[in-house]
Coordinates of C-alpha atoms in Angstrom, one line a residue:
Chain L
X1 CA -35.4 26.4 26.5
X2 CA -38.4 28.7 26.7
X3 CA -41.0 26.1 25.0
X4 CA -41.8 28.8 22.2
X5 CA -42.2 28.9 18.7
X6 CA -41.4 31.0 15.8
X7 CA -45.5 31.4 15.5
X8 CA -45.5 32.4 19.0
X9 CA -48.2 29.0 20.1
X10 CA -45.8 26.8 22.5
X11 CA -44.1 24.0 21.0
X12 CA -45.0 20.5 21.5
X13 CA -42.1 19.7 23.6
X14 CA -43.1 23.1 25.6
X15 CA -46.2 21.4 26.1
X16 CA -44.9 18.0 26.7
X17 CA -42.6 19.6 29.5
X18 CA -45.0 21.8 30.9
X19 CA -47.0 18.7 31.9
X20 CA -44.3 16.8 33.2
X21 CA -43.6 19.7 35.6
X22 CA -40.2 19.9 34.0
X23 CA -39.6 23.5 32.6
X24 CA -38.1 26.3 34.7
X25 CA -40.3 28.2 36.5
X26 CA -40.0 31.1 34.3
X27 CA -40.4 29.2 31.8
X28 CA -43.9 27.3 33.5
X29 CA -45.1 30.7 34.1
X30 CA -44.8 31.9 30.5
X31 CA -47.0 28.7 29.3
X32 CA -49.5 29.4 31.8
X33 CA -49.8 32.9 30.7
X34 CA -50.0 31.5 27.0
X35 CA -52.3 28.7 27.5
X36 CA -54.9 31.2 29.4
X37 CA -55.0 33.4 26.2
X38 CA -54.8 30.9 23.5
X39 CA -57.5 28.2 22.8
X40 CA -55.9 26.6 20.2
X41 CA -52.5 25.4 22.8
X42 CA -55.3 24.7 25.6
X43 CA -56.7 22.4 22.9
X44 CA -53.4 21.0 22.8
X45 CA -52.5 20.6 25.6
X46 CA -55.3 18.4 26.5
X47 CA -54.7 16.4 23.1
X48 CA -50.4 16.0 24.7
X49 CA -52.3 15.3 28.4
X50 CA -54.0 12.2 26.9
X51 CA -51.2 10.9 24.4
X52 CA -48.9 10.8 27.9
X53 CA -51.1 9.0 29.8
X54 CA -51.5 6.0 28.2
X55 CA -49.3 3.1 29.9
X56 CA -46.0 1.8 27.8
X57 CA -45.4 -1.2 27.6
X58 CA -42.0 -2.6 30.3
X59 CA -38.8 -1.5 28.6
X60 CA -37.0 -5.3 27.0
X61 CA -33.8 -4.2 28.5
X62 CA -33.3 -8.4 26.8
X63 CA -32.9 -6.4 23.6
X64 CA -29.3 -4.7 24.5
X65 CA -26.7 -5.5 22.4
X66 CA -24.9 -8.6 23.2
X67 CA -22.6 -8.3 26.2
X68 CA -18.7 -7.4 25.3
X69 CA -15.9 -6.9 27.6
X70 CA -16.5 -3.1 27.7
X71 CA -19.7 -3.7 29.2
X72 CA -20.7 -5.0 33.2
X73 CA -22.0 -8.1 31.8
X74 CA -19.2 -8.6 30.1
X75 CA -16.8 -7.5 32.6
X76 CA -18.5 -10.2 34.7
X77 CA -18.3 -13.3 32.1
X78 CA -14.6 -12.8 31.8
X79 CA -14.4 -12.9 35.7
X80 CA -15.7 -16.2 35.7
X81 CA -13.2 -17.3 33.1
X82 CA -10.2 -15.8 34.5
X83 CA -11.4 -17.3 37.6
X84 CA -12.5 -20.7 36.6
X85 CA -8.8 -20.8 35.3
X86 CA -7.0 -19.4 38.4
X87 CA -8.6 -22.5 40.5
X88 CA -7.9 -24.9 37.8
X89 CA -4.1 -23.7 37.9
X90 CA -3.8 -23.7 41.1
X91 CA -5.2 -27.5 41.9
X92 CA -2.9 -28.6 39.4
X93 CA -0.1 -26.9 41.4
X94 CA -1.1 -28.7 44.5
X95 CA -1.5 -31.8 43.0
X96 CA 2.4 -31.5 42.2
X97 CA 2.9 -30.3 44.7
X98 CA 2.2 -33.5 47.0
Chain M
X20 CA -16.2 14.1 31.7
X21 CA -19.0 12.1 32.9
X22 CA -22.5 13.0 33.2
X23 CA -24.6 12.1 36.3
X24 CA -25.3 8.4 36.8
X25 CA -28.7 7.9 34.8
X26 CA -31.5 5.9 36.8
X27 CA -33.0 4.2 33.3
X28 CA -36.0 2.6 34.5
X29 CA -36.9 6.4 36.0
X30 CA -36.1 7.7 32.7
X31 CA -38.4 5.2 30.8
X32 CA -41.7 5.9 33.3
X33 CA -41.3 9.4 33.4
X34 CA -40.3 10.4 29.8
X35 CA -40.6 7.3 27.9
X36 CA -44.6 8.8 26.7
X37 CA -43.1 12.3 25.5
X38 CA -40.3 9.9 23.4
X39 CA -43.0 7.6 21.9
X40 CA -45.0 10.9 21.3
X41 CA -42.1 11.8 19.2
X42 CA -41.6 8.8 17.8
X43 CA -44.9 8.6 16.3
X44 CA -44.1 11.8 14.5
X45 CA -41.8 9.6 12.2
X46 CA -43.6 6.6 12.4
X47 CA -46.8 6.6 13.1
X48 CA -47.6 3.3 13.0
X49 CA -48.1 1.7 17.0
X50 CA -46.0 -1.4 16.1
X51 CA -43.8 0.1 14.8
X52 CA -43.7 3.0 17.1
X53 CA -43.0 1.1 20.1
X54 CA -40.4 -0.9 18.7
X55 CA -38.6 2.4 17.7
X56 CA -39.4 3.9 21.5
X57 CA -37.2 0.2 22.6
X58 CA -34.6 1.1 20.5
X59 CA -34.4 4.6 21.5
X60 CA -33.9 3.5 25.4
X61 CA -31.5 1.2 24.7
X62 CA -29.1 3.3 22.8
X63 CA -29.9 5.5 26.0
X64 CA -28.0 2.8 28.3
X65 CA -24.9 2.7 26.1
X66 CA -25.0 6.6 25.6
X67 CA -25.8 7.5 29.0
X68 CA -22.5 9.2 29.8
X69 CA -23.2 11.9 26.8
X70 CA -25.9 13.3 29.2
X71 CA -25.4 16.8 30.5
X72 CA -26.2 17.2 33.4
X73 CA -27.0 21.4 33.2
X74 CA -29.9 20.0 30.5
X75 CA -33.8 18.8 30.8
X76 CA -33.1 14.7 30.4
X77 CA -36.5 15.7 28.4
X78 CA -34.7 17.5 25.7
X79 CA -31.6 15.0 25.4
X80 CA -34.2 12.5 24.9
X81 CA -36.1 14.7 22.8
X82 CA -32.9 14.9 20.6
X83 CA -31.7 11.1 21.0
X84 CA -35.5 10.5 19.6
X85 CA -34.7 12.7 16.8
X86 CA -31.6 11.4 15.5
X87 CA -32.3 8.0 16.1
X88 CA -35.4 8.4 14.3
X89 CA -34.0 9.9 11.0
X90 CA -31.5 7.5 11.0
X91 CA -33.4 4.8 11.3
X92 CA -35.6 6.2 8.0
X93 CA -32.9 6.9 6.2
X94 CA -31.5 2.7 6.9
X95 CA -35.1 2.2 5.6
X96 CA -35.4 0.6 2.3
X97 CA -39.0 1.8 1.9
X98 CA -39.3 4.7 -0.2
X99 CA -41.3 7.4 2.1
X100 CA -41.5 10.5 2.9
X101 CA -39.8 12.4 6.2
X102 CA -43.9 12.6 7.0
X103 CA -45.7 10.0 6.4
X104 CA -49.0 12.2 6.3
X105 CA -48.5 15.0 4.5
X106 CA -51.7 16.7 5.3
X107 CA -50.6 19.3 7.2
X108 CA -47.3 19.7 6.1
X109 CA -45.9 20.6 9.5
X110 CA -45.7 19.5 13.2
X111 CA -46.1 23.0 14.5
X112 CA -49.8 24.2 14.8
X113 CA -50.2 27.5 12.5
X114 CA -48.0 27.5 9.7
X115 CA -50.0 27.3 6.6
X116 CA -47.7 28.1 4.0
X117 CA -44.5 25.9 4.0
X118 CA -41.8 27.3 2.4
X119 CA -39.8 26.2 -1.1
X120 CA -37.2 24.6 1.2
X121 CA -39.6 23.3 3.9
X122 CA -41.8 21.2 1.0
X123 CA -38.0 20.7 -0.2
X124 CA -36.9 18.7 2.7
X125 CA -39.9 17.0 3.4
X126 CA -40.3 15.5 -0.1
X127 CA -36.6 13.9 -1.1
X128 CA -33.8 16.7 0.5
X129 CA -33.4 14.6 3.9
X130 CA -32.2 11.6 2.2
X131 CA -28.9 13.7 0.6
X132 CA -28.1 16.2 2.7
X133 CA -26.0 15.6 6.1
X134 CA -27.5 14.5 9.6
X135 CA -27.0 17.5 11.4
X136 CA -28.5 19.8 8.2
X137 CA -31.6 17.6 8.4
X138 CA -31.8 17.8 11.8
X139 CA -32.1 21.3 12.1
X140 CA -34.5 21.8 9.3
X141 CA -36.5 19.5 11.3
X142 CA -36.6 21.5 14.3
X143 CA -37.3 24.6 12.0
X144 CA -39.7 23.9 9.0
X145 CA -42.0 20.8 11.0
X146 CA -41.0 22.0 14.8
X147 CA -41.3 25.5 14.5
X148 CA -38.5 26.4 16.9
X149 CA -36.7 29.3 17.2
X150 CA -33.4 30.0 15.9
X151 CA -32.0 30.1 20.0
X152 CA -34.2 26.9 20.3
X153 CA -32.7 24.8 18.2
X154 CA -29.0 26.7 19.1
X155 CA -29.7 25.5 22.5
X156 CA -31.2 22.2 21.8
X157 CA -27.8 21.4 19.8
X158 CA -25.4 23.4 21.7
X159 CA -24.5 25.4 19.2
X160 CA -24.6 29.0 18.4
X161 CA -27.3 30.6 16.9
X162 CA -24.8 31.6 13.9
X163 CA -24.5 28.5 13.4
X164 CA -27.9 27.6 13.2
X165 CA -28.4 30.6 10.8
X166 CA -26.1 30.0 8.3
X167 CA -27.4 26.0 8.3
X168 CA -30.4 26.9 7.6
X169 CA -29.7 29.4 4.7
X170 CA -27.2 26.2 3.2
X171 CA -30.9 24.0 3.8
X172 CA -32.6 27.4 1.6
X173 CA -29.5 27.3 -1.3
X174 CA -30.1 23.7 -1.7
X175 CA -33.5 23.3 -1.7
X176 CA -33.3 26.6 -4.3
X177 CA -31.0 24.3 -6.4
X178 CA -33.5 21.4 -6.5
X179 CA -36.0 24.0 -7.6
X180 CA -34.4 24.3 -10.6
X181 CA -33.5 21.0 -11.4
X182 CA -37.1 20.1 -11.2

């Protein structure tokens, strides 16, 4: 993406990227260019600069949807079944066993 | 076939401002914002093997943002509209004088018309992006994005003259 517009300023996520150092460096450089011409996106810019840097809050990973068996947790619930089974089966074999 | 693994926590420090920045577009609210910018990361983790791994993770979440954030006002039972201030009548810096299908959208069209449609006026009337933008964004082709967005004019013309 080139981080343009159709009015020719650069878009907010051109900005946004630009940044975060994360546009291709042709790309970077056509910003630059921009943003030494164009008062308006240098006013922006610093607006986006601020916005990014305030701190978010932790991400509540606590929030996912409940575990199935499709998902690692899930995958590890039903190996504590299977497994709590498996031991059970197998003490009741020894114990006929004797 | 699968994307590159996805390091979320990484993902959260490092782009989580730009998602919340978009977020705030839709609501702009900071309660509510954040809770949104949650929801977005977590539907990240279960969609983490759609990723791409030729694109910016900045535009996939950019896009994830998007969609989750239409969907989620279109779930809403308040009655609002796509902007919540309508001052401006547009995300993108210097256009002054929205269109019939641009004030069209924004007013009551989103609510009908199909995800994708709504999508791409958003990236067009509020965004400002270019036609190979948005084409690119989607991964779609520009044709398509054209002949979308003259569907988005012919029913925003049609509400015209119902009103």
């Amino acid at each position: 993406m080139s981080g343009f517009a159709r009015d020719g300023h650069v878009l907010d996520l051109g900005l946004e990227r630009f940044l975060l150092d994360d546009l291709a460096p042709a790309d970077r450089r056509a910003v630059k260019a921009h943003l030494r011409d164009c008062a308006l996106c240098r006013d922006r810019v610093e607006a986006i600069r601020l916005d990014l840097s305030v701190p978010l809050p932790p991400l509540d990973a606590t929030r996912a949807a409940p575990a199935t068996p499709g998902t690692p947790a899930g995958r590890v619930w039903v190996g504590v079944v299977v497994g709590a089974l498996a031991a059970l089966v197998t003490a009741w074999w020894l114990s006929r066993a004797r | 076939m699968a994307g590159p693994a996805i390091d979320i926590d990484a993902l959260y420090r490092r782009y989580g401002p730009l998602v919340l920045r978009r977020v705030r577009r839709f609501f702009p609210d900071d309660e509510e914002a954040v809770e949104v910018l949650q929801e977005i990361f977590l539907r990240v983790i279960t969609h983490s093997a759609d990723f791409r791994g030729d694109a910016s993770p900045a535009t996939w979440l950019y896009q994830i943002a998007t969609r989750h954030c239409l969907g989620r006002l279109r779930d809403t039972t308040r009655r609002r509209t796509l902007m919540e201030d309508r001052g401006e009548i547009s995300w993108a810096p210097t256009v002054t004088r929205p269109v019939q299908e641009h004030v069209a959208l924004v007013d009551s069209l989103w609510r009908t018309l199909d995800p994708q449609l709504v999508e791409i006026g958003v990236y067009y009337h509020l965004d400002g992006m270019t036609h190979a933008e948005i084409a690119e964004l989607l991964g779609v082709s520009r044709r398509t994005v054209g002949n979308r967005l003259d569907e988005l004019a012919a029913r925003a013309k049609a509400t015209e003259g119902e009103s």
